PDB file of C-alpha atoms in Angstrom:
ATOM      1  CA  MET A 483     -33.786 -46.725  27.649  1.00  0.00           C
ATOM      2  CA  ILE A 484     -34.263 -43.159  26.442  1.00  0.00           C
ATOM      3  CA  SER A 485     -38.057 -43.377  26.758  1.00  0.00           C
ATOM      4  CA  GLU A 486     -37.651 -44.782  30.278  1.00  0.00           C
ATOM      5  CA  LYS A 487     -35.367 -41.888  31.177  1.00  0.00           C
ATOM      6  CA  PHE A 488     -37.951 -39.347  30.034  1.00  0.00           C
ATOM      7  CA  ALA A 489     -40.771 -41.221  31.788  1.00  0.00           C
ATOM      8  CA  GLU A 490     -38.809 -41.026  35.024  1.00  0.00           C
ATOM      9  CA  ALA A 491     -38.183 -37.305  34.395  1.00  0.00           C
ATOM     10  CA  ARG A 492     -41.946 -36.781  34.037  1.00  0.00           C
ATOM     11  CA  ARG A 493     -42.629 -38.556  37.312  1.00  0.00           C
ATOM     12  CA  HIS A 494     -39.949 -36.480  39.014  1.00  0.00           C
ATOM     13  CA  MET A 495     -41.498 -33.302  37.550  1.00  0.00           C
ATOM     14  CA  VAL A 496     -44.847 -34.156  39.122  1.00  0.00           C
ATOM     15  CA  LEU A 497     -43.388 -35.076  42.501  1.00  0.00           C
ATOM     16  CA  SER A 498     -40.769 -32.333  42.852  1.00  0.00           C
ATOM     17  CA  GLN A 499     -42.220 -29.423  40.861  1.00  0.00           C
ATOM     18  CA  LEU A 500     -46.009 -29.736  40.771  1.00  0.00           C
ATOM     19  CA  ARG A 501     -46.949 -31.273  44.122  1.00  0.00           C
ATOM     20  CA  PRO A 502     -44.774 -28.976  46.311  1.00  0.00           C
ATOM     21  CA  ASN A 503     -46.172 -25.942  44.479  1.00  0.00           C
ATOM     22  CA  ARG A 504     -49.855 -26.389  45.328  1.00  0.00           C
ATOM     23  CA  VAL A 505     -50.825 -28.462  42.317  1.00  0.00           C
ATOM     24  CA  THR A 506     -53.120 -30.899  44.099  1.00  0.00           C
ATOM     25  CA  SER A 507     -55.280 -31.916  41.128  1.00  0.00           C
ATOM     26  CA  ASP A 508     -54.769 -35.558  40.197  1.00  0.00           C
ATOM     27  CA  ARG A 509     -56.155 -34.883  36.715  1.00  0.00           C
ATOM     28  CA  VAL A 510     -53.543 -32.194  36.074  1.00  0.00           C
ATOM     29  CA  ALA A 511     -50.776 -34.427  37.438  1.00  0.00           C
ATOM     30  CA  GLU A 512     -51.911 -37.356  35.291  1.00  0.00           C
ATOM     31  CA  ALA A 513     -52.038 -35.239  32.129  1.00  0.00           C
ATOM     32  CA  MET A 514     -48.579 -33.766  32.677  1.00  0.00           C
ATOM     33  CA  ASN A 515     -47.198 -37.179  33.637  1.00  0.00           C
ATOM     34  CA  THR A 516     -48.546 -38.622  30.385  1.00  0.00           C
ATOM     35  CA  VAL A 517     -47.753 -36.059  27.664  1.00  0.00           C
ATOM     36  CA  PRO A 518     -44.085 -36.351  26.558  1.00  0.00           C
ATOM     37  CA  ARG A 519     -42.785 -32.792  26.966  1.00  0.00           C
ATOM     38  CA  GLU A 520     -39.511 -33.755  25.252  1.00  0.00           C
ATOM     39  CA  GLU A 521     -41.350 -34.323  21.963  1.00  0.00           C
ATOM     40  CA  PHE A 522     -42.353 -30.649  21.789  1.00  0.00           C
ATOM     41  CA  VAL A 523     -38.926 -29.029  22.169  1.00  0.00           C
ATOM     42  CA  PRO A 524     -36.024 -28.773  19.698  1.00  0.00           C
ATOM     43  CA  LYS A 525     -33.720 -31.801  19.830  1.00  0.00           C
ATOM     44  CA  GLU A 526     -30.972 -29.802  21.497  1.00  0.00           C
ATOM     45  CA  LEU A 527     -33.296 -29.031  24.429  1.00  0.00           C
ATOM     46  CA  ARG A 528     -34.590 -32.535  25.056  1.00  0.00           C
ATOM     47  CA  GLY A 529     -32.049 -33.115  27.788  1.00  0.00           C
ATOM     48  CA  VAL A 530     -33.457 -30.171  29.769  1.00  0.00           C
ATOM     49  CA  ALA A 531     -37.112 -30.637  28.803  1.00  0.00           C
ATOM     50  CA  TYR A 532     -38.176 -31.275  32.392  1.00  0.00           C
ATOM     51  CA  LEU A 533     -36.317 -28.474  34.143  1.00  0.00           C
ATOM     52  CA  ASP A 534     -38.636 -26.133  36.016  1.00  0.00           C
ATOM     53  CA  GLU A 535     -38.096 -23.227  33.671  1.00  0.00           C
ATOM     54  CA  ASP A 536     -39.589 -21.695  30.542  1.00  0.00           C
ATOM     55  CA  LEU A 537     -38.208 -23.267  27.362  1.00  0.00           C
ATOM     56  CA  GLU A 538     -38.001 -21.185  24.185  1.00  0.00           C
ATOM     57  CA  VAL A 539     -39.120 -23.375  21.292  1.00  0.00           C
ATOM     58  CA  ALA A 540     -39.292 -20.601  18.657  1.00  0.00           C
ATOM     59  CA  PRO A 541     -38.896 -16.800  18.633  1.00  0.00           C
ATOM     60  CA  GLY A 542     -41.567 -15.440  20.981  1.00  0.00           C
ATOM     61  CA  ARG A 543     -42.901 -18.918  21.836  1.00  0.00           C
ATOM     62  CA  TYR A 544     -42.187 -20.769  25.062  1.00  0.00           C
ATOM     63  CA  ILE A 545     -43.294 -23.869  26.873  1.00  0.00           C
ATOM     64  CA  VAL A 546     -44.165 -22.396  30.260  1.00  0.00           C
ATOM     65  CA  GLU A 547     -42.450 -23.862  33.315  1.00  0.00           C
ATOM     66  CA  PRO A 548     -44.318 -26.887  34.711  1.00  0.00           C
ATOM     67  CA  ARG A 549     -45.359 -25.513  38.098  1.00  0.00           C
ATOM     68  CA  VAL A 550     -46.947 -22.373  36.618  1.00  0.00           C
ATOM     69  CA  PHE A 551     -48.640 -24.259  33.781  1.00  0.00           C
ATOM     70  CA  GLY A 552     -49.906 -26.880  36.217  1.00  0.00           C
ATOM     71  CA  ARG A 553     -51.392 -24.296  38.555  1.00  0.00           C
ATOM     72  CA  LEU A 554     -53.074 -22.494  35.651  1.00  0.00           C
ATOM     73  CA  LEU A 555     -54.666 -25.764  34.531  1.00  0.00           C
ATOM     74  CA  GLN A 556     -55.822 -26.433  38.066  1.00  0.00           C
ATOM     75  CA  GLU A 557     -57.415 -22.993  38.346  1.00  0.00           C
ATOM     76  CA  ALA A 558     -59.216 -23.561  35.020  1.00  0.00           C
ATOM     77  CA  ASP A 559     -60.963 -26.652  36.441  1.00  0.00           C
ATOM     78  CA  ILE A 560     -61.046 -28.362  33.032  1.00  0.00           C
ATOM     79  CA  GLN A 561     -63.741 -31.019  32.681  1.00  0.00           C
ATOM     80  CA  PRO A 562     -63.772 -34.041  30.312  1.00  0.00           C
ATOM     81  CA  THR A 563     -66.694 -32.485  28.410  1.00  0.00           C
ATOM     82  CA  ASP A 564     -65.049 -29.062  27.944  1.00  0.00           C
ATOM     83  CA  VAL A 565     -64.097 -27.513  24.609  1.00  0.00           C
ATOM     84  CA  VAL A 566     -60.883 -25.500  24.934  1.00  0.00           C
ATOM     85  CA  LEU A 567     -59.272 -22.730  22.881  1.00  0.00           C
ATOM     86  CA  ASP A 568     -55.463 -22.630  23.192  1.00  0.00           C
ATOM     87  CA  ILE A 569     -53.914 -19.309  22.124  1.00  0.00           C
ATOM     88  CA  GLY A 570     -50.301 -19.139  20.923  1.00  0.00           C
ATOM     89  CA  CYS A 571     -49.791 -22.888  21.074  1.00  0.00           C
ATOM     90  CA  GLY A 572     -46.248 -22.860  19.643  1.00  0.00           C
ATOM     91  CA  THR A 573     -45.118 -26.448  19.143  1.00  0.00           C
ATOM     92  CA  GLY A 574     -48.322 -27.806  20.667  1.00  0.00           C
ATOM     93  CA  TYR A 575     -47.312 -28.999  24.142  1.00  0.00           C
ATOM     94  CA  SER A 576     -49.993 -27.053  25.988  1.00  0.00           C
ATOM     95  CA  SER A 577     -52.559 -28.208  23.425  1.00  0.00           C
ATOM     96  CA  ALA A 578     -51.604 -31.841  23.969  1.00  0.00           C
ATOM     97  CA  VAL A 579     -51.984 -31.551  27.755  1.00  0.00           C
ATOM     98  CA  LEU A 580     -55.285 -29.717  27.372  1.00  0.00           C
ATOM     99  CA  GLY A 581     -56.417 -32.371  24.916  1.00  0.00           C
ATOM    100  CA  TYR A 582     -55.719 -35.078  27.487  1.00  0.00           C
ATOM    101  CA  MET A 583     -58.009 -33.329  29.969  1.00  0.00           C
ATOM    102  CA  ALA A 584     -60.780 -31.950  27.721  1.00  0.00           C
ATOM    103  CA  GLN A 585     -63.157 -33.229  25.072  1.00  0.00           C
ATOM    104  CA  ALA A 586     -61.680 -31.127  22.261  1.00  0.00           C
ATOM    105  CA  VAL A 587     -59.089 -28.402  21.730  1.00  0.00           C
ATOM    106  CA  VAL A 588     -58.783 -25.749  19.036  1.00  0.00           C
ATOM    107  CA  ALA A 589     -55.247 -24.345  19.072  1.00  0.00           C
ATOM    108  CA  ILE A 590     -54.385 -21.040  17.361  1.00  0.00           C
ATOM    109  CA  GLU A 591     -50.897 -20.208  16.124  1.00  0.00           C
ATOM    110  CA  SER A 592     -49.894 -17.332  13.843  1.00  0.00           C
ATOM    111  CA  ASP A 593     -46.595 -18.855  12.654  1.00  0.00           C
ATOM    112  CA  PRO A 594     -47.267 -21.270   9.755  1.00  0.00           C
ATOM    113  CA  ALA A 595     -44.059 -23.228  10.427  1.00  0.00           C
ATOM    114  CA  LEU A 596     -45.157 -23.840  14.021  1.00  0.00           C
ATOM    115  CA  VAL A 597     -48.637 -24.839  12.836  1.00  0.00           C
ATOM    116  CA  GLU A 598     -47.025 -27.515  10.678  1.00  0.00           C
ATOM    117  CA  THR A 599     -44.671 -28.681  13.435  1.00  0.00           C
ATOM    118  CA  ALA A 600     -47.407 -28.856  16.073  1.00  0.00           C
ATOM    119  CA  SER A 601     -49.791 -30.663  13.723  1.00  0.00           C
ATOM    120  CA  GLU A 602     -47.161 -33.268  12.814  1.00  0.00           C
ATOM    121  CA  THR A 603     -46.186 -33.916  16.442  1.00  0.00           C
ATOM    122  CA  LEU A 604     -49.774 -34.230  17.644  1.00  0.00           C
ATOM    123  CA  SER A 605     -50.622 -36.527  14.747  1.00  0.00           C
ATOM    124  CA  ARG A 606     -47.657 -38.744  15.596  1.00  0.00           C
ATOM    125  CA  LEU A 607     -48.728 -38.855  19.250  1.00  0.00           C
ATOM    126  CA  GLU A 608     -52.360 -39.535  18.263  1.00  0.00           C
ATOM    127  CA  GLY A 609     -53.710 -36.300  19.697  1.00  0.00           C
ATOM    128  CA  ASP A 610     -56.808 -36.718  17.570  1.00  0.00           C
ATOM    129  CA  ASN A 611     -59.004 -34.318  19.560  1.00  0.00           C
ATOM    130  CA  VAL A 612     -56.695 -31.330  18.950  1.00  0.00           C
ATOM    131  CA  ALA A 613     -56.949 -29.138  15.838  1.00  0.00           C
ATOM    132  CA  ILE A 614     -54.103 -26.692  15.113  1.00  0.00           C
ATOM    133  CA  VAL A 615     -55.332 -23.640  13.196  1.00  0.00           C
ATOM    134  CA  GLU A 616     -53.271 -20.835  11.670  1.00  0.00           C
ATOM    135  CA  GLY A 617     -54.706 -17.449  12.586  1.00  0.00           C
ATOM    136  CA  VAL A 618     -54.392 -14.122  14.365  1.00  0.00           C
ATOM    137  CA  LEU A 619     -54.067 -14.847  18.072  1.00  0.00           C
ATOM    138  CA  ALA A 620     -56.214 -11.939  19.275  1.00  0.00           C
ATOM    139  CA  GLU A 621     -59.053 -13.070  16.993  1.00  0.00           C
ATOM    140  CA  GLY A 622     -59.222 -16.604  18.354  1.00  0.00           C
ATOM    141  CA  ASN A 623     -61.600 -18.830  16.406  1.00  0.00           C
ATOM    142  CA  ALA A 624     -65.181 -17.759  17.011  1.00  0.00           C
ATOM    143  CA  LYS A 625     -66.701 -20.063  14.393  1.00  0.00           C
ATOM    144  CA  GLN A 626     -65.788 -23.147  16.445  1.00  0.00           C
ATOM    145  CA  GLY A 627     -66.819 -21.585  19.764  1.00  0.00           C
ATOM    146  CA  PRO A 628     -68.089 -20.900  22.270  1.00  0.00           C
ATOM    147  CA  TYR A 629     -65.433 -22.378  24.541  1.00  0.00           C
ATOM    148  CA  ASN A 630     -65.612 -23.579  28.115  1.00  0.00           C
ATOM    149  CA  VAL A 631     -61.948 -22.692  28.646  1.00  0.00           C
ATOM    150  CA  ILE A 632     -59.540 -20.347  26.857  1.00  0.00           C
ATOM    151  CA  HIS A 633     -55.849 -20.716  27.715  1.00  0.00           C
ATOM    152  CA  ILE A 634     -53.247 -18.101  26.715  1.00  0.00           C
ATOM    153  CA  ASN A 635     -49.584 -19.121  26.462  1.00  0.00           C
ATOM    154  CA  GLY A 636     -47.415 -16.345  27.865  1.00  0.00           C
ATOM    155  CA  ALA A 637     -47.810 -13.036  29.646  1.00  0.00           C
ATOM    156  CA  ILE A 638     -50.169 -10.466  28.144  1.00  0.00           C
ATOM    157  CA  SER A 639     -50.994  -6.867  28.992  1.00  0.00           C
ATOM    158  CA  THR A 640     -54.767  -7.246  29.038  1.00  0.00           C
ATOM    159  CA  ALA A 641     -57.376  -9.859  28.181  1.00  0.00           C
ATOM    160  CA  PRO A 642     -58.685  -9.079  24.671  1.00  0.00           C
ATOM    161  CA  GLN A 643     -62.444  -8.578  24.562  1.00  0.00           C
ATOM    162  CA  SER A 644     -62.449 -10.502  21.274  1.00  0.00           C
ATOM    163  CA  LEU A 645     -61.385 -13.625  23.174  1.00  0.00           C
ATOM    164  CA  LEU A 646     -63.576 -13.081  26.227  1.00  0.00           C
ATOM    165  CA  ASP A 647     -66.584 -12.873  23.922  1.00  0.00           C
ATOM    166  CA  GLN A 648     -65.846 -16.429  22.745  1.00  0.00           C
ATOM    167  CA  LEU A 649     -66.398 -17.890  26.221  1.00  0.00           C
ATOM    168  CA  ALA A 650     -69.486 -19.971  26.859  1.00  0.00           C
ATOM    169  CA  GLU A 651     -71.705 -19.164  29.846  1.00  0.00           C
ATOM    170  CA  GLY A 652     -69.650 -20.022  32.923  1.00  0.00           C
ATOM    171  CA  GLY A 653     -66.525 -20.288  30.762  1.00  0.00           C
ATOM    172  CA  ARG A 654     -63.061 -19.468  32.076  1.00  0.00           C
ATOM    173  CA  LEU A 655     -60.194 -17.602  30.425  1.00  0.00           C
ATOM    174  CA  ILE A 656     -56.835 -18.280  32.083  1.00  0.00           C
ATOM    175  CA  CYS A 657     -53.845 -16.016  31.529  1.00  0.00           C
ATOM    176  CA  VAL A 658     -50.938 -14.212  33.164  1.00  0.00           C
ATOM    177  CA  LEU A 659     -51.340 -10.437  33.196  1.00  0.00           C
ATOM    178  CA  GLY A 660     -48.144  -8.390  33.230  1.00  0.00           C
ATOM    179  CA  SER A 661     -44.638  -9.465  34.136  1.00  0.00           C
ATOM    180  CA  ASN A 662     -41.887  -9.307  36.794  1.00  0.00           C
ATOM    181  CA  PRO A 663     -43.981 -10.778  38.313  1.00  0.00           C
ATOM    182  CA  GLY A 664     -47.293 -11.027  36.563  1.00  0.00           C
ATOM    183  CA  VAL A 665     -50.544 -12.233  38.057  1.00  0.00           C
ATOM    184  CA  ALA A 666     -52.219 -15.459  37.018  1.00  0.00           C
ATOM    185  CA  THR A 667     -55.803 -14.385  36.427  1.00  0.00           C
ATOM    186  CA  ILE A 668     -59.015 -16.306  35.797  1.00  0.00           C
ATOM    187  CA  TYR A 669     -61.905 -14.568  34.008  1.00  0.00           C
ATOM    188  CA  ARG A 670     -65.320 -16.193  34.336  1.00  0.00           C
ATOM    189  CA  ARG A 671     -68.277 -15.330  32.119  1.00  0.00           C
ATOM    190  CA  GLN A 672     -71.703 -14.693  33.613  1.00  0.00           C
ATOM    191  CA  GLY A 673     -74.141 -13.454  30.990  1.00  0.00           C
ATOM    192  CA  ASP A 674     -72.551 -10.488  29.258  1.00  0.00           C
ATOM    193  CA  SER A 675     -70.189  -9.798  32.169  1.00  0.00           C
ATOM    194  CA  PHE A 676     -66.665 -11.085  32.796  1.00  0.00           C
ATOM    195  CA  PHE A 677     -65.326 -11.355  36.327  1.00  0.00           C
ATOM    196  CA  PRO A 678     -61.547 -11.522  36.872  1.00  0.00           C
ATOM    197  CA  ARG A 679     -59.982 -13.232  39.867  1.00  0.00           C
ATOM    198  CA  ALA A 680     -56.295 -12.960  40.751  1.00  0.00           C
ATOM    199  CA  ALA A 681     -55.014 -16.470  41.552  1.00  0.00           C
ATOM    200  CA  PHE A 682     -51.256 -16.254  42.199  1.00  0.00           C
ATOM    201  CA  ASP A 683     -48.108 -14.375  41.190  1.00  0.00           C
ATOM    202  CA  ALA A 684     -46.331 -15.795  38.151  1.00  0.00           C
ATOM    203  CA  SER A 685     -43.451 -14.710  35.938  1.00  0.00           C
ATOM    204  CA  VAL A 686     -43.687 -16.082  32.399  1.00  0.00           C
ATOM    205  CA  PRO A 687     -42.303 -14.794  29.088  1.00  0.00           C
ATOM    206  CA  ALA A 688     -44.466 -12.361  27.138  1.00  0.00           C
ATOM    207  CA  LEU A 689     -46.628 -13.506  24.248  1.00  0.00           C
ATOM    208  CA  PRO A 690     -45.666 -10.735  21.791  1.00  0.00           C
ATOM    209  CA  ASP A 691     -48.818 -10.996  19.660  1.00  0.00           C
ATOM    210  CA  LEU A 692     -51.019 -10.134  22.645  1.00  0.00           C
ATOM    211  CA  MET A 693     -48.823  -7.976  24.845  1.00  0.00           C
ATOM    212  CA  ASN A 694     -50.426  -4.849  23.396  1.00  0.00           C
ATOM    213  CA  ALA A 695     -53.753  -6.261  22.261  1.00  0.00           C
ATOM    214  CA  ALA A 696     -57.071  -4.445  22.695  1.00  0.00           C
ATOM    215  CA  THR A 697     -57.850  -3.808  26.327  1.00  0.00           C
ATOM    216  CA  PHE A 698     -60.574  -5.108  28.598  1.00  0.00           C
ATOM    217  CA  GLU A 699     -61.862  -2.612  31.122  1.00  0.00           C
ATOM    218  CA  PHE A 700     -63.181  -3.760  34.495  1.00  0.00           C
TER     219      PHE A 700
END
């Protein structure tokens, strides 16, 4: 009965939060309707796992509200053959959704306890194409790049050049720049140049590790 309750909550999330907020991608809807969000939050938050709000899962780590996360995924245009880098993955929810849509995901988390938690949850849910790696968020993981998509969990001040450089040709970095509200921004690589495009206004919690990271000038 509990699993049925959460399955219904996922369907309601898609119909009442994603679809009315310009998330038209069926692939995004299917991914978010499949991955059990309740498995990636502390037990005391499972009852509110599908509210349309940011959920704090650890100090400085949030699962971003569904409608914003869904729109970011849609803007990224993730393909089944893409390799994705997920920055600040926390408990691994974003990585699991990305893994459902992409060929492979490398997820970076600086907190060793969260690395262990995310790895255990993804293993239990058979997220075999997602690798959780402990590391400095601003450094990414160049040795397993380049990446078709880089996703950053939380608001940042600027897009670090160290991450942009890990994009493949035509690759996209998706992030929210600034706060109150911030701007969901998509950077696309063409040769040695990176072209930002403002997509929509979005207010999400800051990702402390990257809020004052090295700047990208454009």
